[in-house]
């Protein structure tokens, strides 16, 4: 939530900052703003409600010299405190318009700090929690022991703030310097040649450098064109807690590459997202994870598994339950991270908690991880973002190597998560001896064949897009599935809700007669995810009966079924065929038409597929 950037170097800061915001707009798009310090020591702030394009138009009209300069900060906002208006847009500045700040996160003690500042005569220009930070820095910079010392003024304020935040400050008196700090929200440093960047995401600076530094908890960094200094909140330089890394993807991965929108590109990238996630994880006949700080003995001691995640990642967790229980005979509970944390779950040293998160930043999931660690459980992360907080705090990590996902709706990372979850299941089965090595290898080899099959589904996807356009005016779409088809139904419904803003619900088909059947009426589109007639004939027969029941009540059935499935054909008003695979792997194929259905329907409605209203990619508030 919120993308922030700071730059010092030899390029025009305005261009660098706007380019960075363009690539981070997926993090929030309620408003955008920029503060530039020109070479004559003048701070210019421009901010606009709405999309980045509004800010760009405002800049086009602005006077040239003010925007010239080589130091700046920028922000793209997902509103938490204060409505998404011009006045609440970041950057915020002090009364003298000398110091500017951009912020991601929440300053929890803002009300108390605001009262203190107001009692001191400070007048606020916004309703945000952020503004207190800049007035406090200005006060320290003007009076007392830190007067005239920009860095020490910032450190003094950082020590007073509660909550989670990344803050980036610029100061008109120091045109060649930016000071940034983080607690529990991301802050990355891009190390260029004669230029430095700070940002929420490497996408902000990938055009200029792939050398990055991930800052540690409660660390600050001072950047100039020539270098950087990492400190704690007392300003004491530290060489622990942060790490350098090289970004292994380039600018093209963060651009549309000829696709109309990112989601379409990301759907098309799914074969490589799954293939890359598998690469290097089967070595000498054994499954290996990435950062394995848990031994086989630790895995053998596990007697219960919890999976915690949110949204789409939660749906991938529901799928993991089927595989892990089947392969390891361990009981698995899957919980929404936001519920898990607050209900006092029974955890101990022999519990394994698996946290799944694309961003590695989701506040609910992070808090669930922290709670599990406090209870001494072992925690394993499945994450797509190198350098993010959740993997840092876990005992073992498996990275999904799906590459950057810009579309707010998760697509390729969902498939990559399923693959990663299955690798974890196989690693557990291997360590615990519940599967022989040749059985583990057989499952792995089938998984390895999935990318090619996903590509086949994609090759034949156009009829699904056309079908979605036909249903563009529907007000409700229902999804049905059984076994692993049930989480797929939930995911299909979530995609449609978030992209097309229509009522969509996923049901376990067996539950139909216990209530949802009452929703069926003439012409209502119902998407049914069929199990394989070969690998699960019993479930298949039951679902055929369910289809007949809804068809008899007037539903329009859109059926996702295996290519050879002749029995279901007579009951499908529309049939979408997918290749035949083992039951557990079918979601990797059956999800794809549902993603395309949602994206195409939303597009037909004229909605912004990559940036659905009210949402943001990374949810860093609880
Ligand atoms: O970054 P995370 O995987 O932790 O995010 C979890 C959810 O916010 C996310 O999956 C969300 O549900 C997607 N936008 C749905 O498409």
XYZ file of C-alpha atoms and ligand atoms in Angstrom:
638
model
C 0.000 0.000 0.000
C 1.465 3.306 -1.110
C 4.538 3.429 -3.282
C 7.270 5.787 -2.195
C 10.509 6.873 -3.796
C 13.451 9.154 -3.126
C 16.215 10.093 -5.562
C 19.548 11.909 -5.520
C 21.856 11.867 -8.547
C 22.787 13.351 -11.871
C 19.481 12.867 -13.727
C 16.482 15.217 -13.663
C 14.778 14.070 -10.457
C 11.328 14.894 -11.770
C 11.607 12.346 -14.585
C 13.111 9.679 -12.349
C 10.466 10.103 -9.645
C 7.517 10.154 -12.058
C 8.889 7.055 -13.847
C 9.229 5.296 -10.496
C 5.664 6.226 -9.504
C 4.382 4.914 -12.825
C 5.895 1.523 -12.064
C 4.662 1.540 -8.468
C 1.174 2.852 -9.142
C -0.194 -0.660 -8.557
C 0.582 -0.101 -4.845
C -2.042 2.620 -4.550
C -3.715 5.013 -6.913
C -5.920 7.300 -4.829
C -3.541 10.218 -5.347
C 0.027 10.960 -6.343
C 2.563 13.629 -5.507
C 6.133 14.783 -5.887
C 8.475 17.132 -4.005
C 11.580 18.382 -5.775
C 14.529 20.275 -4.375
C 16.068 22.290 -7.175
C 19.745 23.180 -7.353
C 19.041 26.617 -5.858
C 17.558 25.123 -2.696
C 13.858 25.619 -3.395
C 11.348 22.915 -2.507
C 8.417 22.527 -4.893
C 5.525 20.248 -4.023
C 2.828 19.112 -6.469
C 0.104 16.645 -5.557
C -3.179 15.584 -7.055
C -6.052 13.321 -6.130
C -6.699 10.437 -8.511
C -4.375 8.633 -10.856
C -0.793 9.588 -11.607
C -1.895 11.059 -14.898
C -3.564 13.933 -12.978
C -0.259 14.777 -11.356
C 1.516 14.589 -14.700
C -0.930 17.096 -16.189
C -0.328 19.408 -13.233
C 3.416 19.168 -13.818
C 3.005 19.929 -17.527
C 1.447 23.230 -16.551
C 4.066 24.011 -13.893
C 6.859 26.511 -14.246
C 10.085 24.912 -15.552
C 12.838 25.971 -13.131
C 10.974 24.795 -10.037
C 10.919 21.307 -11.433
C 14.568 21.308 -12.380
C 16.756 19.620 -9.830
C 18.443 16.375 -8.990
C 16.824 15.490 -5.715
C 13.222 14.516 -5.060
C 10.691 12.300 -3.366
C 7.400 10.919 -4.663
C 4.346 9.046 -3.515
C 1.420 7.114 -4.901
C -1.268 6.665 -2.269
C -3.742 4.124 -0.995
C -5.663 6.201 1.521
C -5.828 5.159 5.179
C -6.122 8.409 7.152
C -8.069 11.101 5.347
C -10.039 10.958 2.142
C -8.250 10.733 -1.210
C -8.168 14.482 -1.922
C -5.501 16.922 -3.101
C -4.907 18.167 0.450
C -4.398 14.655 1.840
C -2.100 13.609 -0.995
C 1.597 13.241 -0.151
C 4.228 14.743 0.012
C 3.450 16.813 3.089
C 5.654 19.728 3.978
C 6.329 21.983 6.941
C 4.987 25.534 7.233
C 8.126 27.035 5.680
C 7.954 24.563 2.765
C 11.545 23.506 3.441
C 11.115 19.879 4.401
C 8.941 17.298 2.648
C 7.951 13.763 3.592
C 6.307 10.773 1.928
C 5.026 7.872 4.004
C 3.824 4.307 3.670
C 2.155 2.724 6.720
C 0.396 4.096 9.761
C 1.738 6.313 12.530
C -0.326 4.984 15.393
C 0.389 7.737 17.895
C -0.370 10.500 15.385
C -3.335 11.894 17.368
C -1.244 12.521 20.470
C 1.594 14.029 18.416
C -0.849 16.228 16.536
C -2.313 17.586 19.788
C 1.180 18.388 20.996
C 2.083 20.199 17.773
C -1.212 22.095 17.631
C -0.667 23.244 21.216
C 2.664 24.565 19.948
C 0.910 26.599 17.264
C 1.425 24.291 14.274
C -1.391 24.435 11.694
C -2.141 21.274 9.799
C -3.002 21.212 6.123
C -4.316 17.648 5.908
C -6.196 14.946 7.810
C -3.385 12.435 7.495
C -1.362 10.713 10.195
C 1.755 11.464 8.112
C 1.820 15.211 8.498
C 2.915 15.050 12.145
C 6.257 13.586 11.017
C 7.233 16.553 8.874
C 6.212 19.164 11.456
C 8.147 17.314 14.142
C 11.263 17.174 11.966
C 10.905 20.873 11.194
C 10.613 21.651 14.920
C 13.775 19.678 15.702
C 15.550 21.305 12.761
C 14.689 24.783 13.994
C 15.170 24.504 17.757
C 17.067 22.621 20.425
C 20.095 20.364 20.340
C 19.457 19.097 16.777
C 18.906 22.585 15.271
C 20.379 22.875 11.785
C 21.143 19.144 11.615
C 18.722 17.495 9.176
C 19.753 13.890 9.833
C 19.687 14.174 13.614
C 16.317 15.922 13.435
C 14.900 12.975 11.510
C 16.425 10.435 13.940
C 14.948 12.311 16.896
C 11.491 12.036 15.343
C 11.825 8.382 14.325
C 12.371 7.474 17.960
C 9.033 9.043 18.870
C 6.904 7.338 16.234
C 4.774 4.274 16.930
C 3.233 1.963 14.351
C 4.661 0.800 11.083
C 6.096 3.153 8.560
C 8.519 3.884 5.814
C 9.314 7.580 5.647
C 11.407 9.483 3.120
C 12.427 13.090 3.780
C 13.948 15.765 1.548
C 15.162 19.183 2.738
C 15.531 22.335 0.638
C 18.645 23.273 2.634
C 20.387 20.062 1.547
C 19.649 19.579 -2.167
C 21.952 16.572 -2.400
C 20.538 14.421 0.368
C 17.535 12.239 1.164
C 16.913 10.537 4.512
C 14.684 7.446 4.735
C 13.723 4.969 7.447
C 11.598 1.917 7.958
C 9.747 -0.069 10.595
C 7.786 -3.127 9.385
C 7.060 -1.760 5.908
C 9.476 -2.148 2.991
C 12.389 0.112 2.125
C 14.864 -0.763 -0.573
C 17.920 1.094 -1.695
C 19.034 1.163 -5.322
C 22.776 1.706 -5.668
C 23.603 3.398 -8.961
C 26.690 4.974 -10.459
C 26.651 8.541 -9.128
C 23.009 8.215 -8.085
C 21.017 6.570 -5.283
C 17.389 5.594 -4.942
C 15.160 4.593 -2.059
C 11.784 3.033 -2.717
C 9.124 0.535 -1.711
C 9.892 -1.715 -4.641
C 12.862 -2.447 -6.900
C 10.595 -1.695 -9.882
C 11.145 1.982 -9.030
C 14.842 1.902 -9.966
C 15.282 -1.224 -12.083
C 15.699 0.957 -15.176
C 18.887 2.421 -13.710
C 20.414 -0.238 -11.457
C 19.891 -3.829 -10.372
C 22.146 -3.506 -7.314
C 19.896 -3.268 -4.320
C 20.030 -3.181 -0.540
C 17.220 -4.370 1.676
C 17.110 -2.398 4.919
C 16.532 -4.090 8.248
C 13.894 -3.400 10.855
C 14.193 0.008 12.524
C 16.952 1.144 10.208
C 17.473 4.440 8.428
C 19.563 5.389 5.433
C 21.060 8.673 4.322
C 21.676 8.842 0.582
C 23.688 11.268 -1.520
C 24.700 10.918 -5.167
C 27.991 9.392 -4.085
C 26.908 6.879 -1.499
C 24.787 5.792 1.404
C 25.040 5.294 5.154
C 22.777 2.874 7.022
C 22.107 3.587 10.675
C 19.805 2.690 13.509
C 17.234 5.217 14.756
C 19.930 6.794 16.944
C 21.948 7.597 13.859
C 24.637 5.051 14.717
C 26.030 3.426 11.551
C 25.484 -0.319 11.408
C 26.695 -3.101 9.154
C 24.275 -5.749 10.407
C 20.588 -6.368 9.750
C 20.644 -5.236 6.109
C 21.753 -7.123 3.043
C 22.757 -6.389 -0.532
C 21.289 -8.327 -3.448
C 21.194 -8.287 -7.212
C 17.782 -8.085 -8.866
C 17.518 -10.980 -11.291
C 14.872 -9.528 -13.591
C 15.036 -6.463 -15.780
C 12.864 -3.544 -16.804
C 10.964 -5.519 -19.452
C 9.491 -7.726 -16.704
C 7.898 -4.648 -15.152
C 6.451 -3.327 -18.416
C 3.434 -4.386 -20.461
C 5.466 -5.740 -23.378
C 2.771 -5.201 -25.985
C -0.154 -6.470 -23.891
C -3.142 -4.220 -23.403
C -2.890 -4.522 -19.658
C -0.579 -6.143 -17.118
C -3.035 -8.795 -16.001
C -3.185 -10.170 -19.535
C 0.592 -10.313 -19.698
C 0.760 -11.954 -16.285
C -1.836 -14.569 -17.241
C 0.266 -15.338 -20.327
C 3.413 -15.634 -18.178
C 1.946 -18.438 -16.082
C 3.783 -21.311 -17.756
C 7.133 -19.686 -16.989
C 6.000 -18.612 -13.503
C 5.334 -22.243 -12.599
C 8.423 -23.559 -14.399
C 10.720 -21.014 -12.732
C 9.246 -21.789 -9.326
C 10.149 -25.441 -9.762
C 13.669 -24.925 -11.117
C 16.411 -26.045 -8.750
C 14.095 -27.623 -6.210
C 14.651 -31.232 -7.144
C 18.312 -32.041 -6.740
C 19.869 -35.513 -6.558
C 16.459 -37.079 -6.149
C 15.415 -34.789 -3.302
C 13.156 -31.760 -2.923
C 15.092 -28.764 -1.581
C 13.733 -25.413 -0.403
C 15.462 -22.015 -0.792
C 16.402 -20.769 2.645
C 16.185 -23.970 4.621
C 16.805 -23.076 8.233
C 14.730 -26.101 9.293
C 16.362 -29.536 9.324
C 14.715 -32.803 8.276
C 14.601 -33.611 11.991
C 12.615 -30.394 12.587
C 10.177 -31.434 9.861
C 9.863 -34.917 11.365
C 8.906 -33.401 14.716
C 5.969 -31.494 13.179
C 2.616 -32.884 14.317
C 0.298 -30.232 12.907
C 0.353 -27.679 10.094
C -1.374 -24.319 9.943
C -1.480 -22.357 6.707
C -2.082 -18.623 7.038
C -2.663 -16.204 4.184
C -5.117 -13.677 2.754
C -7.174 -13.433 -0.413
C -5.839 -15.371 -3.358
C -2.893 -16.649 -1.325
C -5.431 -18.101 1.127
C -7.094 -19.959 -1.744
C -3.734 -21.450 -2.688
C -3.432 -22.501 0.962
C -6.790 -24.282 0.788
C -5.389 -26.288 -2.105
C -2.218 -27.064 -0.177
C -4.302 -28.711 2.532
C -5.512 -31.410 0.139
C -1.974 -32.191 -1.002
C -0.187 -32.004 2.352
C -2.746 -34.121 4.207
C -2.760 -36.653 1.397
C 1.019 -36.917 1.112
C 2.054 -36.568 4.752
C -0.989 -37.644 6.823
C -0.426 -34.532 8.933
C -3.521 -32.567 9.967
C -3.597 -29.197 8.187
C -5.716 -26.181 9.106
C -5.966 -23.260 6.701
C -6.872 -19.890 8.157
C -7.310 -16.352 7.044
C -4.323 -14.612 8.598
C -6.545 -11.854 9.977
C -8.592 -14.400 11.953
C -5.735 -16.646 13.046
C -3.876 -13.926 14.876
C -6.749 -12.947 17.118
C -8.308 -16.231 18.127
C -5.541 -17.750 20.243
C -4.762 -20.778 18.062
C -3.161 -23.804 19.721
C 0.488 -23.686 18.666
C 3.688 -25.121 20.048
C 7.178 -26.175 19.011
C 5.868 -29.065 16.961
C 3.511 -26.908 14.889
C 4.575 -25.825 11.428
C 2.987 -22.593 10.242
C 3.177 -21.912 6.512
C 2.679 -18.260 5.608
C 1.853 -17.601 1.963
C 2.184 -14.116 0.532
C 2.982 -12.736 -2.898
C 4.186 -9.394 -1.574
C 5.715 -10.589 1.669
C 4.286 -7.391 3.143
C 0.665 -8.201 3.966
C 0.191 -6.901 7.503
C -2.286 -9.598 8.563
C 0.015 -12.382 7.407
C 3.047 -10.737 8.971
C 1.257 -10.433 12.312
C 0.196 -14.081 12.078
C 3.848 -15.039 11.515
C 4.929 -13.000 14.517
C 2.264 -14.558 16.688
C 3.282 -18.059 15.592
C 6.919 -17.293 16.353
C 6.041 -15.987 19.800
C 4.350 -19.328 20.450
C 7.592 -21.079 19.335
C 6.037 -22.638 16.238
C 8.251 -23.237 13.203
C 7.370 -20.853 10.409
C 7.941 -21.331 6.706
C 7.243 -18.600 4.135
C 6.154 -18.969 0.544
C 6.777 -15.608 -1.031
C 7.301 -13.917 -4.388
C 9.233 -10.899 -3.193
C 12.851 -11.206 -2.335
C 13.797 -8.797 0.406
C 10.347 -8.473 1.931
C 9.531 -8.719 5.607
C 7.650 -12.020 5.884
C 10.461 -14.256 4.575
C 12.953 -12.374 6.723
C 11.095 -13.382 9.857
C 10.587 -17.059 8.959
C 12.647 -20.194 9.641
C 12.551 -21.390 6.043
C 11.553 -19.864 2.722
C 10.452 -21.073 -0.643
C 10.326 -18.312 -3.219
C 7.772 -18.382 -5.997
C 9.725 -17.108 -8.963
C 6.819 -15.613 -10.848
C 8.568 -12.266 -11.435
C 6.949 -8.938 -10.636
C 3.164 -8.960 -10.622
C 1.822 -5.491 -11.337
C -1.884 -6.170 -11.918
C -3.643 -5.883 -8.570
C -5.449 -9.157 -9.181
C -3.144 -12.072 -8.428
C -2.799 -14.499 -11.356
C 0.639 -15.929 -12.092
C 1.587 -15.763 -8.434
C -1.436 -17.921 -7.580
C -0.285 -20.699 -9.890
C 3.273 -20.307 -8.640
C 2.011 -20.519 -5.046
C 0.193 -23.751 -5.784
C 3.396 -25.214 -7.243
C 5.430 -23.998 -4.251
C 2.871 -25.351 -1.768
C 3.118 -28.733 -3.423
C 6.919 -28.628 -3.203
C 6.612 -27.978 0.511
C 4.162 -30.890 0.816
C 6.601 -33.157 -0.974
C 9.520 -31.903 1.158
C 7.511 -32.782 4.277
C 6.569 -36.201 2.897
C 10.205 -36.867 2.026
C 11.530 -35.835 5.450
C 8.860 -37.808 7.287
C 9.102 -40.866 5.082
C 5.403 -40.904 4.210
C 6.332 -41.148 0.518
C 9.068 -43.212 -1.030
C 11.645 -41.288 -3.050
C 10.260 -42.657 -6.328
C 6.759 -41.502 -5.348
C 8.068 -38.016 -4.544
C 9.845 -37.983 -7.893
C 6.686 -39.104 -9.744
C 4.675 -36.234 -8.268
C 7.474 -33.787 -9.003
C 7.740 -34.946 -12.625
C 4.022 -34.462 -13.165
C 4.329 -30.994 -11.695
C 7.204 -30.333 -14.073
C 4.910 -31.131 -17.006
C 2.270 -28.587 -15.910
C 3.747 -25.433 -17.566
C 3.340 -26.991 -21.009
C -0.286 -27.841 -20.234
C -0.982 -24.327 -18.938
C 0.385 -23.068 -22.267
C -2.088 -25.337 -24.076
C -4.981 -23.920 -22.055
C -3.808 -20.423 -22.972
C -3.558 -21.298 -26.658
C -7.280 -22.073 -26.686
C -8.494 -19.303 -24.400
C -10.129 -16.867 -26.861
C -13.608 -18.513 -26.673
C -13.576 -17.910 -22.903
C -12.906 -14.204 -23.447
C -15.754 -14.081 -25.977
C -18.055 -15.885 -23.552
C -17.226 -13.410 -20.789
C -18.197 -10.532 -23.064
C -21.609 -12.173 -23.541
C -22.136 -12.141 -19.787
C -20.929 -8.577 -19.288
C -24.330 -7.397 -18.085
C -24.901 -10.171 -15.544
C -25.397 -8.977 -12.001
C -24.476 -12.299 -10.375
C -22.245 -15.208 -11.319
C -21.951 -18.323 -9.157
C -19.068 -20.815 -9.092
C -19.273 -24.444 -8.015
C -16.600 -27.030 -7.318
C -15.796 -30.004 -5.166
C -12.540 -31.106 -3.534
C -9.728 -29.040 -5.143
C -12.346 -27.552 -7.463
C -13.870 -25.752 -4.480
C -10.923 -23.365 -3.791
C -10.754 -22.812 -7.556
C -14.435 -21.774 -7.458
C -13.644 -19.368 -4.600
C -10.754 -17.913 -6.570
C -12.872 -17.525 -9.717
C -15.478 -15.626 -7.697
C -12.866 -13.402 -6.040
C -11.410 -12.443 -9.422
C -14.821 -11.458 -10.717
C -15.687 -9.444 -7.594
C -12.460 -7.487 -7.542
C -12.264 -6.810 -11.283
C -15.858 -6.538 -12.479
C -17.514 -5.331 -9.247
C -20.331 -7.808 -9.506
C -21.807 -10.257 -7.098
C -19.921 -13.526 -7.433
C -19.809 -16.409 -4.996
C -18.009 -19.723 -4.926
C -19.652 -22.738 -3.293
C -18.720 -26.287 -2.483
C -21.213 -27.992 -4.781
C -22.269 -30.350 -1.995
C -23.562 -27.342 -0.069
C -25.969 -26.307 -2.820
C -28.999 -28.014 -1.355
C -28.232 -26.530 2.058
C -29.130 -23.031 0.920
C -27.468 -21.579 -2.178
C -29.787 -23.485 -4.515
C -32.386 -20.847 -3.663
C -30.288 -18.304 -5.583
C -30.710 -20.143 -8.883
C -33.106 -18.503 -11.308
C -33.660 -18.355 -15.039
C -30.544 -17.461 -17.005
C -28.230 -17.144 -13.972
C -24.677 -17.979 -15.116
C -23.089 -20.736 -13.009
C -19.499 -21.771 -13.660
C -18.794 -25.357 -12.651
C -15.308 -26.795 -12.170
C -15.574 -30.507 -12.969
C -13.285 -33.069 -11.374
C -11.656 -35.660 -13.602
C -13.969 -38.559 -14.540
C -10.903 -40.820 -14.468
C -9.161 -39.899 -11.233
C -12.312 -39.110 -9.225
C -15.336 -40.829 -10.788
C -17.411 -40.620 -7.585
C -17.034 -36.856 -7.234
C -17.532 -36.472 -10.947
C -20.888 -38.265 -10.824
C -21.992 -36.133 -7.885
C -21.126 -32.929 -9.673
C -22.986 -34.033 -12.798
C -26.066 -34.442 -10.560
C -25.500 -30.954 -9.147
C -25.336 -29.512 -12.651
C -28.588 -31.211 -13.568
C -30.228 -29.776 -10.459
C -29.262 -26.209 -11.305
C -30.029 -26.608 -14.990
C -33.484 -27.849 -14.100
C -33.987 -24.562 -12.259
C -32.980 -22.437 -15.230
C -29.248 -21.807 -14.619
C -26.970 -21.231 -17.595
C -24.070 -23.649 -17.055
C -20.507 -22.904 -18.071
C -18.535 -26.053 -17.403
C -14.741 -26.375 -17.109
C -14.023 -30.039 -17.774
C -11.309 -32.377 -18.978
C -10.958 -32.869 -22.725
C -12.151 -36.475 -22.643
C -15.133 -35.810 -20.384
C -18.079 -36.811 -22.581
C -20.564 -37.437 -19.758
C -20.821 -33.810 -18.790
C -21.178 -32.466 -22.334
C -25.021 -32.759 -22.498
C -25.386 -30.646 -19.346
C -23.032 -27.857 -20.322
C -24.551 -24.838 -22.026
C -20.947 -23.811 -22.624
C -18.024 -26.177 -22.309
C -14.425 -25.125 -21.677
C -11.987 -27.996 -22.063
C -8.686 -28.404 -20.243
C -6.056 -31.185 -20.464
C -6.339 -34.181 -18.204
C -4.022 -34.311 -15.154
C -4.041 -35.882 -11.684
C -6.709 -34.516 -9.385
C -4.352 -32.429 -7.200
C -2.813 -30.675 -10.196
C -6.043 -29.760 -11.946
C -6.334 -26.315 -10.252
C -3.178 -25.259 -12.080
C -5.197 -25.587 -15.288
C -8.809 -24.952 -14.298
C -8.011 -21.560 -12.731
C -6.738 -20.103 -15.999
C -10.121 -19.838 -17.816
C -11.617 -18.228 -14.703
C -8.913 -15.540 -14.673
C -9.510 -14.810 -18.339
C -13.285 -14.784 -17.813
C -12.996 -12.167 -15.053
C -10.490 -9.984 -16.903
C -12.486 -10.045 -20.141
C -15.802 -9.327 -18.442
C -14.256 -6.402 -16.541
C -12.720 -5.072 -19.738
C -16.059 -5.351 -21.527
C -17.562 -3.244 -18.745
C -14.895 -0.612 -19.336
C -13.161 -1.077 -15.986
C -9.455 -0.647 -15.319
C -8.427 -4.277 -15.085
C -5.022 -3.591 -13.536
C -6.250 -1.155 -10.930
C -9.641 -2.128 -9.540
C -11.354 0.513 -7.441
C -10.625 0.722 -3.708
C -7.844 -1.879 -3.831
C -4.067 -1.922 -3.804
C -1.557 -4.640 -4.474
C 0.091 -4.832 -1.077
C -2.090 -4.540 1.979
C 0.253 -3.229 4.650
C -2.464 -2.237 7.119
C -4.501 -4.660 9.246
O 0.677 -10.170 -1.121
P -0.259 -11.210 -0.573
O -0.221 -12.495 -1.350
O -0.064 -11.459 0.889
O -1.701 -10.605 -0.774
C -2.834 -11.262 -0.292
C -4.097 -10.686 -0.897
O -4.216 -9.329 -0.592
C -4.125 -10.847 -2.421
O -3.982 -12.178 -2.787
C -5.452 -10.323 -2.989
O -6.504 -11.106 -2.533
C -5.396 -10.317 -4.514
N -5.408 -8.966 -5.000
C -6.539 -11.018 -5.155
O -6.415 -11.011 -6.545
